[in-house]
């Protein structure tokens, strides 16, 4: 079995649906961080059968609530001094800024307009519906990141 | 600074005051004919729209102000790739207020974020057209002398018609308003509007395919165009198109004081014979658009 050591300071994004880790990697822009990042796919899980895990060593400035938009099951363990100090279940953020782009081809954000801030507001917490700040087109969570 | 981007940017009280001001302007045009002396309206039209642009320009000229602008993206710096944000920053130094029409949804909102002058959304794609909604409301207010306890029939393309969606959103704020939603199944009102606005607000509404069935109950009939390209097949279009053409025969069961409205332009959905019926107010409605825009310009410039 593949062995990846624990981390000393940082976060572990756990219970990612198998196969989704690279999407999370992309949306958290982990390719741009200097932190040490381990992406584990298809790890054994009693609860899920298979799952993905992302371990990030170091202080990464990231809104973990965005993870709730991407995957319902995700939990985040905060690690300090090699121990879990906090377990966090992300909640749907009220606004999503500059993470996801609007899919409406008629929206101003899909034009050549430079410097535009991509922004969505949560309009239905129960159903996980977001609306683009500009065109007000509604998207459920799945549509947003597809 | 205030802008008008969505029809719901104005509270019911603010809208009520705006309607009163528009009614006063209509009653005494001379009184307002120099209030905007020295002021300039920029009409930034990235796509052609004769009526809306001329209505804005007429409104500003009636107030004693002047107008400048462009009437298509080809004749503006947008053709060179300039962003909306940059354009409005420049225009802010040239004019006192701007009306923007843009094919992209949300473009006027972007402009308002970078503007030093009030921005009016003069239509952004299929999204919002708030001054059309204000025009519709002012027409009802001025001719019915109330906005509450009204039964409104919307007929035609209720799926894509932004004027219908906006007017529903605006009218549900008044008590006792009831809707007949008259359309072919293919062009029914979107589910989100039913769920988030009508059902959520406990608003009474009836969906029907039959204009004849709804007709006797209506205080207002708001007609829209059924466009051929909206149908999946030609046979359905041919089968349904005549059902939604208003003629004098269909009007026989209508109330004597029902208002027939239409955002215009019409194609064939209202037979020309209806134009002379005293209930047909769609040309008057277009004229009222000038007065509500005059009131809006005055309010946003802080002159009234």
PDB file of N, CA and C in Angstrom, chain B residues 135-147 150-155 167 171 211 215 217-223 246 251 254-262 270 274 277-285 288:
ATOM      1  N   UNK B 135     -42.497  51.919 -17.486  1.00  0.00           N
ATOM      2  CA  UNK B 135     -43.468  52.408 -18.472  1.00  0.00           C
ATOM      3  C   UNK B 135     -44.785  51.639 -18.340  1.00  0.00           C
ATOM      4  N   UNK B 136     -44.683  50.324 -18.222  1.00  0.00           N
ATOM      5  CA  UNK B 136     -45.883  49.485 -18.089  1.00  0.00           C
ATOM      6  C   UNK B 136     -46.656  49.850 -16.825  1.00  0.00           C
ATOM      7  N   UNK B 137     -45.916  49.997 -15.733  1.00  0.00           N
ATOM      8  CA  UNK B 137     -46.578  50.310 -14.457  1.00  0.00           C
ATOM      9  C   UNK B 137     -47.210  51.696 -14.512  1.00  0.00           C
ATOM     10  N   UNK B 138     -46.500  52.647 -15.100  1.00  0.00           N
ATOM     11  CA  UNK B 138     -47.053  53.999 -15.197  1.00  0.00           C
ATOM     12  C   UNK B 138     -48.324  54.010 -16.060  1.00  0.00           C
ATOM     13  N   UNK B 139     -48.331  53.192 -17.098  1.00  0.00           N
ATOM     14  CA  UNK B 139     -49.531  53.104 -17.950  1.00  0.00           C
ATOM     15  C   UNK B 139     -50.727  52.599 -17.135  1.00  0.00           C
ATOM     16  N   UNK B 140     -50.497  51.548 -16.364  1.00  0.00           N
ATOM     17  CA  UNK B 140     -51.585  50.993 -15.537  1.00  0.00           C
ATOM     18  C   UNK B 140     -52.029  52.032 -14.500  1.00  0.00           C
ATOM     19  N   UNK B 141     -51.058  52.630 -13.831  1.00  0.00           N
ATOM     20  CA  UNK B 141     -51.317  53.626 -12.781  1.00  0.00           C
ATOM     21  C   UNK B 141     -52.106  54.809 -13.340  1.00  0.00           C
ATOM     22  N   UNK B 142     -51.696  55.269 -14.486  1.00  0.00           N
ATOM     23  CA  UNK B 142     -52.300  56.475 -15.046  1.00  0.00           C
ATOM     24  C   UNK B 142     -53.696  56.226 -15.617  1.00  0.00           C
ATOM     25  N   UNK B 143     -53.905  55.023 -16.124  1.00  0.00           N
ATOM     26  CA  UNK B 143     -55.198  54.747 -16.769  1.00  0.00           C
ATOM     27  C   UNK B 143     -56.177  54.032 -15.850  1.00  0.00           C
ATOM     28  N   UNK B 144     -55.669  53.306 -14.873  1.00  0.00           N
ATOM     29  CA  UNK B 144     -56.544  52.579 -13.933  1.00  0.00           C
ATOM     30  C   UNK B 144     -56.604  53.278 -12.572  1.00  0.00           C
ATOM     31  N   UNK B 145     -55.674  54.184 -12.321  1.00  0.00           N
ATOM     32  CA  UNK B 145     -55.604  54.945 -11.069  1.00  0.00           C
ATOM     33  C   UNK B 145     -55.395  54.066  -9.850  1.00  0.00           C
ATOM     34  N   UNK B 146     -54.888  52.872 -10.068  1.00  0.00           N
ATOM     35  CA  UNK B 146     -54.508  52.005  -8.952  1.00  0.00           C
ATOM     36  C   UNK B 146     -53.576  50.923  -9.495  1.00  0.00           C
ATOM     37  N   UNK B 147     -52.869  50.269  -8.584  1.00  0.00           N
ATOM     38  CA  UNK B 147     -52.025  49.151  -9.000  1.00  0.00           C
ATOM     39  C   UNK B 147     -52.416  47.871  -8.261  1.00  0.00           C
ATOM     40  N   UNK B 150     -55.786  43.913  -9.127  1.00  0.00           N
ATOM     41  CA  UNK B 150     -55.800  43.926 -10.591  1.00  0.00           C
ATOM     42  C   UNK B 150     -55.644  42.499 -11.110  1.00  0.00           C
ATOM     43  N   UNK B 151     -56.461  42.137 -12.093  1.00  0.00           N
ATOM     44  CA  UNK B 151     -56.284  40.828 -12.732  1.00  0.00           C
ATOM     45  C   UNK B 151     -55.616  41.061 -14.087  1.00  0.00           C
ATOM     46  N   UNK B 152     -54.405  40.538 -14.202  1.00  0.00           N
ATOM     47  CA  UNK B 152     -53.591  40.807 -15.393  1.00  0.00           C
ATOM     48  C   UNK B 152     -53.388  39.513 -16.175  1.00  0.00           C
ATOM     49  N   UNK B 153     -53.718  39.553 -17.453  1.00  0.00           N
ATOM     50  CA  UNK B 153     -53.465  38.404 -18.324  1.00  0.00           C
ATOM     51  C   UNK B 153     -52.237  38.673 -19.162  1.00  0.00           C
ATOM     52  N   UNK B 154     -51.282  37.768 -19.113  1.00  0.00           N
ATOM     53  CA  UNK B 154     -50.108  37.851 -19.994  1.00  0.00           C
ATOM     54  C   UNK B 154     -50.291  36.809 -21.081  1.00  0.00           C
ATOM     55  N   UNK B 155     -50.178  37.218 -22.320  1.00  0.00           N
ATOM     56  CA  UNK B 155     -50.487  36.304 -23.418  1.00  0.00           C
ATOM     57  C   UNK B 155     -49.340  36.232 -24.422  1.00  0.00           C
ATOM     58  N   UNK B 167     -42.475  42.559 -15.192  1.00  0.00           N
ATOM     59  CA  UNK B 167     -43.731  43.158 -14.737  1.00  0.00           C
ATOM     60  C   UNK B 167     -44.382  42.295 -13.654  1.00  0.00           C
ATOM     61  N   UNK B 171     -45.312  43.682 -10.053  1.00  0.00           N
ATOM     62  CA  UNK B 171     -46.727  43.775  -9.665  1.00  0.00           C
ATOM     63  C   UNK B 171     -47.079  42.926  -8.447  1.00  0.00           C
ATOM     64  N   UNK B 211     -56.865  31.988 -24.607  1.00  0.00           N
ATOM     65  CA  UNK B 211     -57.081  33.428 -24.436  1.00  0.00           C
ATOM     66  C   UNK B 211     -58.568  33.714 -24.240  1.00  0.00           C
ATOM     67  N   UNK B 215     -60.255  35.820 -21.103  1.00  0.00           N
ATOM     68  CA  UNK B 215     -60.640  37.178 -21.504  1.00  0.00           C
ATOM     69  C   UNK B 215     -61.653  37.876 -20.577  1.00  0.00           C
ATOM     70  N   UNK B 217     -62.273  37.799 -17.572  1.00  0.00           N
ATOM     71  CA  UNK B 217     -61.838  38.066 -16.194  1.00  0.00           C
ATOM     72  C   UNK B 217     -60.798  39.173 -16.080  1.00  0.00           C
ATOM     73  N   UNK B 218     -60.316  39.642 -17.206  1.00  0.00           N
ATOM     74  CA  UNK B 218     -59.111  40.476 -17.172  1.00  0.00           C
ATOM     75  C   UNK B 218     -59.379  41.975 -17.027  1.00  0.00           C
ATOM     76  N   UNK B 219     -58.560  42.620 -16.185  1.00  0.00           N
ATOM     77  CA  UNK B 219     -58.539  44.089 -16.133  1.00  0.00           C
ATOM     78  C   UNK B 219     -57.495  44.612 -17.112  1.00  0.00           C
ATOM     79  N   UNK B 220     -56.474  43.796 -17.324  1.00  0.00           N
ATOM     80  CA  UNK B 220     -55.405  44.166 -18.258  1.00  0.00           C
ATOM     81  C   UNK B 220     -55.022  42.942 -19.079  1.00  0.00           C
ATOM     82  N   UNK B 221     -54.891  43.131 -20.370  1.00  0.00           N
ATOM     83  CA  UNK B 221     -54.365  42.067 -21.225  1.00  0.00           C
ATOM     84  C   UNK B 221     -53.041  42.557 -21.790  1.00  0.00           C
ATOM     85  N   UNK B 222     -51.969  41.873 -21.403  1.00  0.00           N
ATOM     86  CA  UNK B 222     -50.622  42.259 -21.839  1.00  0.00           C
ATOM     87  C   UNK B 222     -50.193  41.269 -22.910  1.00  0.00           C
ATOM     88  N   UNK B 223     -50.184  41.722 -24.154  1.00  0.00           N
ATOM     89  CA  UNK B 223     -49.868  40.846 -25.287  1.00  0.00           C
ATOM     90  C   UNK B 223     -48.359  40.839 -25.556  1.00  0.00           C
ATOM     91  N   UNK B 246     -54.757  38.641 -31.279  1.00  0.00           N
ATOM     92  CA  UNK B 246     -55.921  39.340 -30.731  1.00  0.00           C
ATOM     93  C   UNK B 246     -56.664  40.062 -31.851  1.00  0.00           C
ATOM     94  N   UNK B 251     -62.214  39.947 -28.567  1.00  0.00           N
ATOM     95  CA  UNK B 251     -62.428  40.998 -27.565  1.00  0.00           C
ATOM     96  C   UNK B 251     -63.897  41.146 -27.148  1.00  0.00           C
ATOM     97  N   UNK B 254     -64.520  40.697 -23.524  1.00  0.00           N
ATOM     98  CA  UNK B 254     -63.650  41.446 -22.598  1.00  0.00           C
ATOM     99  C   UNK B 254     -64.436  42.538 -21.889  1.00  0.00           C
ATOM    100  N   UNK B 255     -63.940  42.919 -20.700  1.00  0.00           N
ATOM    101  CA  UNK B 255     -64.557  44.028 -19.966  1.00  0.00           C
ATOM    102  C   UNK B 255     -64.431  45.320 -20.783  1.00  0.00           C
ATOM    103  N   UNK B 256     -65.385  46.229 -20.577  1.00  0.00           N
ATOM    104  CA  UNK B 256     -65.378  47.493 -21.334  1.00  0.00           C
ATOM    105  C   UNK B 256     -64.171  48.363 -20.992  1.00  0.00           C
ATOM    106  N   UNK B 257     -63.669  48.199 -19.762  1.00  0.00           N
ATOM    107  CA  UNK B 257     -62.557  49.060 -19.347  1.00  0.00           C
ATOM    108  C   UNK B 257     -61.236  48.295 -19.274  1.00  0.00           C
ATOM    109  N   UNK B 258     -61.190  47.121 -19.896  1.00  0.00           N
ATOM    110  CA  UNK B 258     -59.926  46.380 -19.919  1.00  0.00           C
ATOM    111  C   UNK B 258     -58.882  47.165 -20.729  1.00  0.00           C
ATOM    112  N   UNK B 259     -57.625  47.115 -20.291  1.00  0.00           N
ATOM    113  CA  UNK B 259     -56.558  47.755 -21.058  1.00  0.00           C
ATOM    114  C   UNK B 259     -55.815  46.695 -21.874  1.00  0.00           C
ATOM    115  N   UNK B 260     -55.590  46.985 -23.158  1.00  0.00           N
ATOM    116  CA  UNK B 260     -54.766  46.095 -23.984  1.00  0.00           C
ATOM    117  C   UNK B 260     -53.394  46.743 -24.102  1.00  0.00           C
ATOM    118  N   UNK B 261     -52.395  46.061 -23.535  1.00  0.00           N
ATOM    119  CA  UNK B 261     -51.034  46.607 -23.540  1.00  0.00           C
ATOM    120  C   UNK B 261     -50.111  45.710 -24.362  1.00  0.00           C
ATOM    121  N   UNK B 262     -49.009  46.281 -24.795  1.00  0.00           N
ATOM    122  CA  UNK B 262     -48.007  45.541 -25.569  1.00  0.00           C
ATOM    123  C   UNK B 262     -46.712  46.336 -25.489  1.00  0.00           C
ATOM    124  N   UNK B 270     -51.459  41.430 -32.685  1.00  0.00           N
ATOM    125  CA  UNK B 270     -52.662  42.248 -32.484  1.00  0.00           C
ATOM    126  C   UNK B 270     -53.097  42.714 -33.868  1.00  0.00           C
ATOM    127  N   UNK B 274     -57.878  46.209 -34.129  1.00  0.00           N
ATOM    128  CA  UNK B 274     -57.983  46.460 -32.682  1.00  0.00           C
ATOM    129  C   UNK B 274     -57.471  47.865 -32.318  1.00  0.00           C
ATOM    130  N   UNK B 277     -59.930  50.381 -31.171  1.00  0.00           N
ATOM    131  CA  UNK B 277     -60.730  50.071 -29.988  1.00  0.00           C
ATOM    132  C   UNK B 277     -60.212  50.925 -28.828  1.00  0.00           C
ATOM    133  N   UNK B 278     -61.126  51.503 -28.053  1.00  0.00           N
ATOM    134  CA  UNK B 278     -60.676  52.419 -26.986  1.00  0.00           C
ATOM    135  C   UNK B 278     -59.885  51.691 -25.907  1.00  0.00           C
ATOM    136  N   UNK B 279     -59.973  50.372 -25.876  1.00  0.00           N
ATOM    137  CA  UNK B 279     -59.213  49.608 -24.869  1.00  0.00           C
ATOM    138  C   UNK B 279     -57.751  49.416 -25.270  1.00  0.00           C
ATOM    139  N   UNK B 280     -57.457  49.644 -26.529  1.00  0.00           N
ATOM    140  CA  UNK B 280     -56.069  49.472 -27.005  1.00  0.00           C
ATOM    141  C   UNK B 280     -55.234  50.671 -26.581  1.00  0.00           C
ATOM    142  N   UNK B 281     -54.270  50.449 -25.692  1.00  0.00           N
ATOM    143  CA  UNK B 281     -53.494  51.580 -25.159  1.00  0.00           C
ATOM    144  C   UNK B 281     -52.006  51.458 -25.457  1.00  0.00           C
ATOM    145  N   UNK B 282     -51.638  50.547 -26.360  1.00  0.00           N
ATOM    146  CA  UNK B 282     -50.201  50.282 -26.543  1.00  0.00           C
ATOM    147  C   UNK B 282     -49.437  51.444 -27.143  1.00  0.00           C
ATOM    148  N   UNK B 283     -50.075  52.258 -27.950  1.00  0.00           N
ATOM    149  CA  UNK B 283     -49.338  53.420 -28.472  1.00  0.00           C
ATOM    150  C   UNK B 283     -49.215  54.501 -27.383  1.00  0.00           C
ATOM    151  N   UNK B 284     -50.293  54.632 -26.614  1.00  0.00           N
ATOM    152  CA  UNK B 284     -50.268  55.549 -25.477  1.00  0.00           C
ATOM    153  C   UNK B 284     -49.186  55.115 -24.484  1.00  0.00           C
ATOM    154  N   UNK B 285     -49.115  53.790 -24.284  1.00  0.00           N
ATOM    155  CA  UNK B 285     -48.112  53.190 -23.389  1.00  0.00           C
ATOM    156  C   UNK B 285     -46.694  53.609 -23.814  1.00  0.00           C
ATOM    157  N   UNK B 288     -46.186  57.184 -22.873  1.00  0.00           N
ATOM    158  CA  UNK B 288     -45.987  57.359 -21.432  1.00  0.00           C
ATOM    159  C   UNK B 288     -44.536  57.055 -21.027  1.00  0.00           C
TER     160      UNK B 288
END
